[in-house]
Amino acid sequence: MSIFDKFSLHGKIAVVTGGNRSIGKAIAVGFAEAGAAVAIVARDETRNDETVAELRKLGVKATAVRADVSERADIANMVETVTRELGPIDVLVNNAGIGFHADALTMTDEEWQRVFAINLDAVWKVSQIVGQQMAARGTGSIINIGSISGLIVNRPQWHSPYGISKAAVHHLTKSLAAEWASKGIRVNAIAPGYVKTEIANTEYEDYRHYWRDEVPMQRYATPDEIAPIALMLASDASSFITGSILVADGGYTLW
Ligand code: NDP
């Protein structure tokens, strides 16, 4: 077995939430290039269809499930559909997430709850439901997309629930890694720095001093720089790694 074989996902079934654009799409494409059958899970059906067509062009089986990851019924239906169409799930990437800026003094409970419903509760629910299937088979790799916002407080924008939710995702990652190691399930997270995507498209220029110029590497990441990290964590290349929060931030959190 060569070192490259350890990165192969041939014969594996992978699910990527929020896989129809940006970081999630780059991961889905990367997994397909590595040989996995890929299911993407998101709400926009036009983008879902376009992405599935791209994945199939890479010569793998692919499907999209329209689902809101915060809804338990949608998740259960997703697992049933993926299992029926592709097979049991080997790799889960909890990537779907939202973020917006709001001051702590005036933020509403609804805004707080919306962030937590998708960034944290959904990661818990999807991990639990997919984890039950993985535990029954004694194998699986779960990758959560955390953030540097879970490690430091961003500036100049305020978005406390976002950072708090990502810090919780990091601890969820460690908790499940410890609890499920004996069941053959590895659980890790990636904590990206600023990656130029749609989540805050206009703000990259507004805040370029803080978000780009003050980064040791003096630039943003692109989604295709996150995908290979997810591939390492998904594959046997990381067979002894569990409970890790892998920081990919161009050095942002160094100072
Ligand atoms: P985007 O906003 O570009 O994409 C978000 C994805 O999540 C879309 O595919 C969207 O699809 C999906 N999604 C959102 N809400 C739901 C939902 N309720 N149910 C199902 N799918 C949903 O985000 P990014 O690619 O920028 O971010 C991806 C992840 O990376 C997030 O967790 C984010 O917090 C994290 N991250 C991003 C960074 C960045 O700088 N961009 C930095 C650090 C972390 P649809 O709308 O069709 O449902």
Short mmCIF file of N, CA and C and ligand atoms in Angstrom, two decimals, residues 16-25 41-45 47-48 65-71 74 94-99 117-119 122-123 144-149 162 165-166 190-200 204 211 220-221 223 226 248, ligand 1:
data_model
loop_
_atom_site.label_atom_id
_atom_site.label_comp_id
_atom_site.label_asym_id
_atom_site.label_seq_id
_atom_site.Cartn_x
_atom_site.Cartn_y
_atom_site.Cartn_z
N VAL A 16 -21.84 15.29 2.83
CA VAL A 16 -21.35 16.64 3.13
C VAL A 16 -22.55 17.56 3.28
N THR A 17 -22.80 18.06 4.51
CA THR A 17 -23.90 19.02 4.66
C THR A 17 -23.43 20.38 4.13
N GLY A 18 -24.38 21.11 3.53
CA GLY A 18 -24.00 22.37 2.90
C GLY A 18 -23.02 22.14 1.77
N GLY A 19 -23.21 21.04 1.04
CA GLY A 19 -22.25 20.67 0.00
C GLY A 19 -22.52 21.28 -1.36
N ASN A 20 -23.49 22.22 -1.44
CA ASN A 20 -23.82 22.75 -2.77
C ASN A 20 -23.10 24.04 -3.12
N ARG A 21 -22.26 24.56 -2.24
CA ARG A 21 -21.46 25.75 -2.61
C ARG A 21 -20.27 25.91 -1.64
N SER A 22 -19.36 26.78 -2.03
CA SER A 22 -18.26 27.25 -1.17
C SER A 22 -17.45 26.09 -0.58
N ILE A 23 -17.18 26.13 0.74
CA ILE A 23 -16.29 25.14 1.35
C ILE A 23 -16.86 23.73 1.21
N GLY A 24 -18.15 23.57 1.45
CA GLY A 24 -18.78 22.25 1.37
C GLY A 24 -18.67 21.65 -0.02
N LYS A 25 -18.86 22.50 -1.03
CA LYS A 25 -18.77 21.99 -2.41
C LYS A 25 -17.34 21.56 -2.73
N VAL A 41 -26.10 17.61 1.13
CA VAL A 41 -27.34 17.87 1.87
C VAL A 41 -27.47 19.37 2.05
N ALA A 42 -28.47 19.97 1.39
CA ALA A 42 -28.68 21.42 1.49
C ALA A 42 -30.09 21.72 1.00
N ARG A 43 -30.51 22.99 1.06
CA ARG A 43 -31.91 23.32 0.76
C ARG A 43 -32.14 23.81 -0.66
N ASP A 44 -31.17 24.48 -1.28
CA ASP A 44 -31.36 25.08 -2.60
C ASP A 44 -31.24 23.98 -3.68
N GLU A 45 -32.40 23.61 -4.24
CA GLU A 45 -32.41 22.45 -5.14
C GLU A 45 -31.70 22.71 -6.46
N ARG A 47 -28.97 24.61 -6.92
CA ARG A 47 -27.54 24.42 -6.65
C ARG A 47 -27.23 22.94 -6.36
N ASN A 48 -28.15 22.27 -5.68
CA ASN A 48 -27.95 20.83 -5.40
C ASN A 48 -27.79 20.06 -6.72
N VAL A 65 -29.71 15.44 -1.25
CA VAL A 65 -30.93 15.33 -0.46
C VAL A 65 -31.28 16.74 0.00
N ARG A 66 -32.49 17.20 -0.36
CA ARG A 66 -32.93 18.51 0.14
C ARG A 66 -33.33 18.34 1.59
N ALA A 67 -32.63 19.04 2.47
CA ALA A 67 -32.94 18.89 3.89
C ALA A 67 -32.50 20.15 4.63
N ASP A 68 -33.24 20.46 5.70
CA ASP A 68 -32.81 21.48 6.65
C ASP A 68 -32.15 20.72 7.79
N VAL A 69 -30.85 20.93 7.95
CA VAL A 69 -30.11 20.11 8.92
C VAL A 69 -30.51 20.37 10.37
N SER A 70 -31.31 21.42 10.60
CA SER A 70 -31.76 21.66 11.98
C SER A 70 -32.99 20.83 12.31
N GLU A 71 -33.57 20.15 11.31
CA GLU A 71 -34.81 19.37 11.51
C GLU A 71 -34.49 17.88 11.62
N ASP A 74 -35.90 15.65 8.88
CA ASP A 74 -35.17 15.78 7.61
C ASP A 74 -33.88 14.95 7.64
N ASN A 94 -19.91 17.73 8.75
CA ASN A 94 -20.88 18.71 9.24
C ASN A 94 -20.34 20.09 8.89
N ASN A 95 -20.72 20.56 7.69
CA ASN A 95 -20.18 21.82 7.18
C ASN A 95 -21.21 22.95 7.18
N ALA A 96 -22.51 22.63 7.03
CA ALA A 96 -23.53 23.68 6.92
C ALA A 96 -23.43 24.61 8.13
N GLY A 97 -23.46 25.90 7.86
CA GLY A 97 -23.38 26.86 8.96
C GLY A 97 -23.81 28.23 8.49
N ILE A 98 -24.18 29.07 9.45
CA ILE A 98 -24.57 30.45 9.13
C ILE A 98 -23.84 31.41 10.07
N GLY A 99 -23.80 32.66 9.66
CA GLY A 99 -23.21 33.68 10.53
C GLY A 99 -23.70 35.05 10.10
N ALA A 117 -29.22 26.84 16.31
CA ALA A 117 -29.99 25.75 15.70
C ALA A 117 -29.22 25.10 14.56
N ILE A 118 -28.50 25.92 13.78
CA ILE A 118 -27.81 25.39 12.60
C ILE A 118 -26.34 25.07 12.91
N ASN A 119 -25.65 25.99 13.60
CA ASN A 119 -24.21 25.79 13.81
C ASN A 119 -23.88 24.74 14.86
N ALA A 122 -27.65 21.34 15.00
CA ALA A 122 -27.69 20.47 13.81
C ALA A 122 -26.49 19.54 13.77
N VAL A 123 -25.33 20.04 14.19
CA VAL A 123 -24.12 19.19 14.20
C VAL A 123 -24.34 18.04 15.18
N ASN A 144 -16.15 17.96 11.58
CA ASN A 144 -16.96 19.15 11.83
C ASN A 144 -16.19 20.39 11.37
N ILE A 145 -16.89 21.32 10.72
CA ILE A 145 -16.23 22.56 10.35
C ILE A 145 -16.46 23.57 11.47
N GLY A 146 -15.42 23.75 12.26
CA GLY A 146 -15.44 24.75 13.33
C GLY A 146 -14.99 26.08 12.77
N SER A 147 -14.17 26.80 13.51
CA SER A 147 -13.69 28.10 13.03
C SER A 147 -12.66 28.66 13.99
N ILE A 148 -11.80 29.54 13.46
CA ILE A 148 -10.94 30.30 14.38
C ILE A 148 -11.80 31.14 15.31
N SER A 149 -13.05 31.43 14.89
CA SER A 149 -13.95 32.21 15.75
C SER A 149 -14.29 31.46 17.03
N TYR A 162 -21.96 33.39 16.98
CA TYR A 162 -21.22 32.58 15.99
C TYR A 162 -19.99 31.96 16.65
N SER A 165 -20.91 29.41 19.27
CA SER A 165 -21.38 28.14 18.66
C SER A 165 -20.20 27.33 18.14
N LYS A 166 -19.20 28.01 17.58
CA LYS A 166 -18.04 27.28 17.03
C LYS A 166 -17.15 26.73 18.14
N ILE A 190 -12.10 20.94 11.68
CA ILE A 190 -11.20 21.88 11.01
C ILE A 190 -11.62 23.27 11.47
N ALA A 191 -10.66 24.09 11.87
CA ALA A 191 -10.95 25.48 12.26
C ALA A 191 -10.32 26.40 11.23
N PRO A 192 -11.08 26.76 10.17
CA PRO A 192 -10.50 27.64 9.15
C PRO A 192 -10.45 29.09 9.63
N GLY A 193 -9.48 29.81 9.08
CA GLY A 193 -9.49 31.27 9.18
C GLY A 193 -10.43 31.81 8.11
N TYR A 194 -10.20 33.04 7.65
CA TYR A 194 -11.11 33.62 6.66
C TYR A 194 -10.94 32.93 5.30
N VAL A 195 -12.05 32.38 4.83
CA VAL A 195 -12.07 31.70 3.54
C VAL A 195 -13.04 32.48 2.67
N LYS A 196 -12.60 32.92 1.51
CA LYS A 196 -13.47 33.79 0.72
C LYS A 196 -14.61 32.98 0.10
N THR A 197 -15.81 33.13 0.68
CA THR A 197 -17.00 32.41 0.22
C THR A 197 -18.19 33.36 0.33
N GLU A 198 -19.39 32.80 0.14
CA GLU A 198 -20.60 33.64 0.16
C GLU A 198 -21.04 34.03 1.56
N ILE A 199 -20.52 33.36 2.60
CA ILE A 199 -21.06 33.56 3.95
C ILE A 199 -20.93 35.03 4.37
N ALA A 200 -19.93 35.73 3.88
CA ALA A 200 -19.75 37.14 4.24
C ALA A 200 -19.08 37.87 3.09
N TYR A 204 -15.45 40.89 3.07
CA TYR A 204 -14.02 40.63 2.89
C TYR A 204 -13.29 41.90 2.49
N TRP A 211 -8.96 41.32 8.35
CA TRP A 211 -9.18 39.94 7.92
C TRP A 211 -8.08 39.42 7.01
N TYR A 220 -6.57 35.70 2.27
CA TYR A 220 -7.64 34.79 2.66
C TYR A 220 -7.30 33.40 2.13
N ALA A 221 -8.03 32.41 2.63
CA ALA A 221 -7.94 31.07 2.02
C ALA A 221 -8.98 30.97 0.91
N PRO A 223 -11.71 27.94 -0.80
CA PRO A 223 -12.31 26.68 -0.35
C PRO A 223 -11.47 25.46 -0.73
N ILE A 226 -9.18 24.04 1.85
CA ILE A 226 -9.75 23.34 3.01
C ILE A 226 -10.04 21.88 2.66
N ALA A 248 -6.49 25.95 10.22
CA ALA A 248 -5.99 26.31 8.88
C ALA A 248 -6.29 27.79 8.67
P1 NDP B 1 -21.74 29.41 2.68
O1 NDP B 1 -22.71 30.39 3.26
O2 NDP B 1 -21.05 29.79 1.42
O3 NDP B 1 -22.48 28.00 2.49
C1 NDP B 1 -23.25 27.49 3.52
C2 NDP B 1 -23.79 26.14 3.10
O4 NDP B 1 -24.61 25.63 4.18
C3 NDP B 1 -24.66 26.20 1.88
O5 NDP B 1 -24.44 25.06 1.10
C4 NDP B 1 -26.08 26.17 2.44
O6 NDP B 1 -26.96 25.58 1.48
C5 NDP B 1 -25.89 25.29 3.67
N1 NDP B 1 -26.88 25.50 4.72
C6 NDP B 1 -27.08 26.63 5.46
N2 NDP B 1 -28.09 26.45 6.32
C7 NDP B 1 -28.55 25.18 6.11
C8 NDP B 1 -29.59 24.42 6.68
N3 NDP B 1 -30.40 24.91 7.65
N4 NDP B 1 -29.80 23.15 6.24
C9 NDP B 1 -29.01 22.64 5.26
N5 NDP B 1 -27.99 23.30 4.69
C10 NDP B 1 -27.79 24.57 5.11
O7 NDP B 1 -20.70 29.09 3.85
P2 NDP B 1 -19.12 28.74 3.86
O8 NDP B 1 -18.78 27.76 2.82
O9 NDP B 1 -18.37 30.01 3.94
O10 NDP B 1 -19.00 28.06 5.30
C11 NDP B 1 -19.12 26.65 5.46
C12 NDP B 1 -18.77 26.32 6.90
O11 NDP B 1 -17.46 26.81 7.20
C13 NDP B 1 -19.70 26.97 7.93
O12 NDP B 1 -19.90 26.09 9.00
C14 NDP B 1 -18.90 28.19 8.38
O13 NDP B 1 -19.28 28.62 9.65
C15 NDP B 1 -17.49 27.63 8.35
N6 NDP B 1 -16.43 28.62 8.26
C16 NDP B 1 -16.40 29.52 7.23
C17 NDP B 1 -15.38 30.44 7.16
C18 NDP B 1 -15.31 31.47 6.07
O14 NDP B 1 -14.50 32.41 6.20
N7 NDP B 1 -16.07 31.34 5.01
C19 NDP B 1 -14.31 30.50 8.17
C20 NDP B 1 -14.43 29.48 9.20
C21 NDP B 1 -15.46 28.60 9.23
P3 NDP B 1 -28.52 25.99 1.32
O15 NDP B 1 -28.62 27.48 1.58
O16 NDP B 1 -28.86 25.59 -0.08
O17 NDP B 1 -29.25 25.18 2.34
#
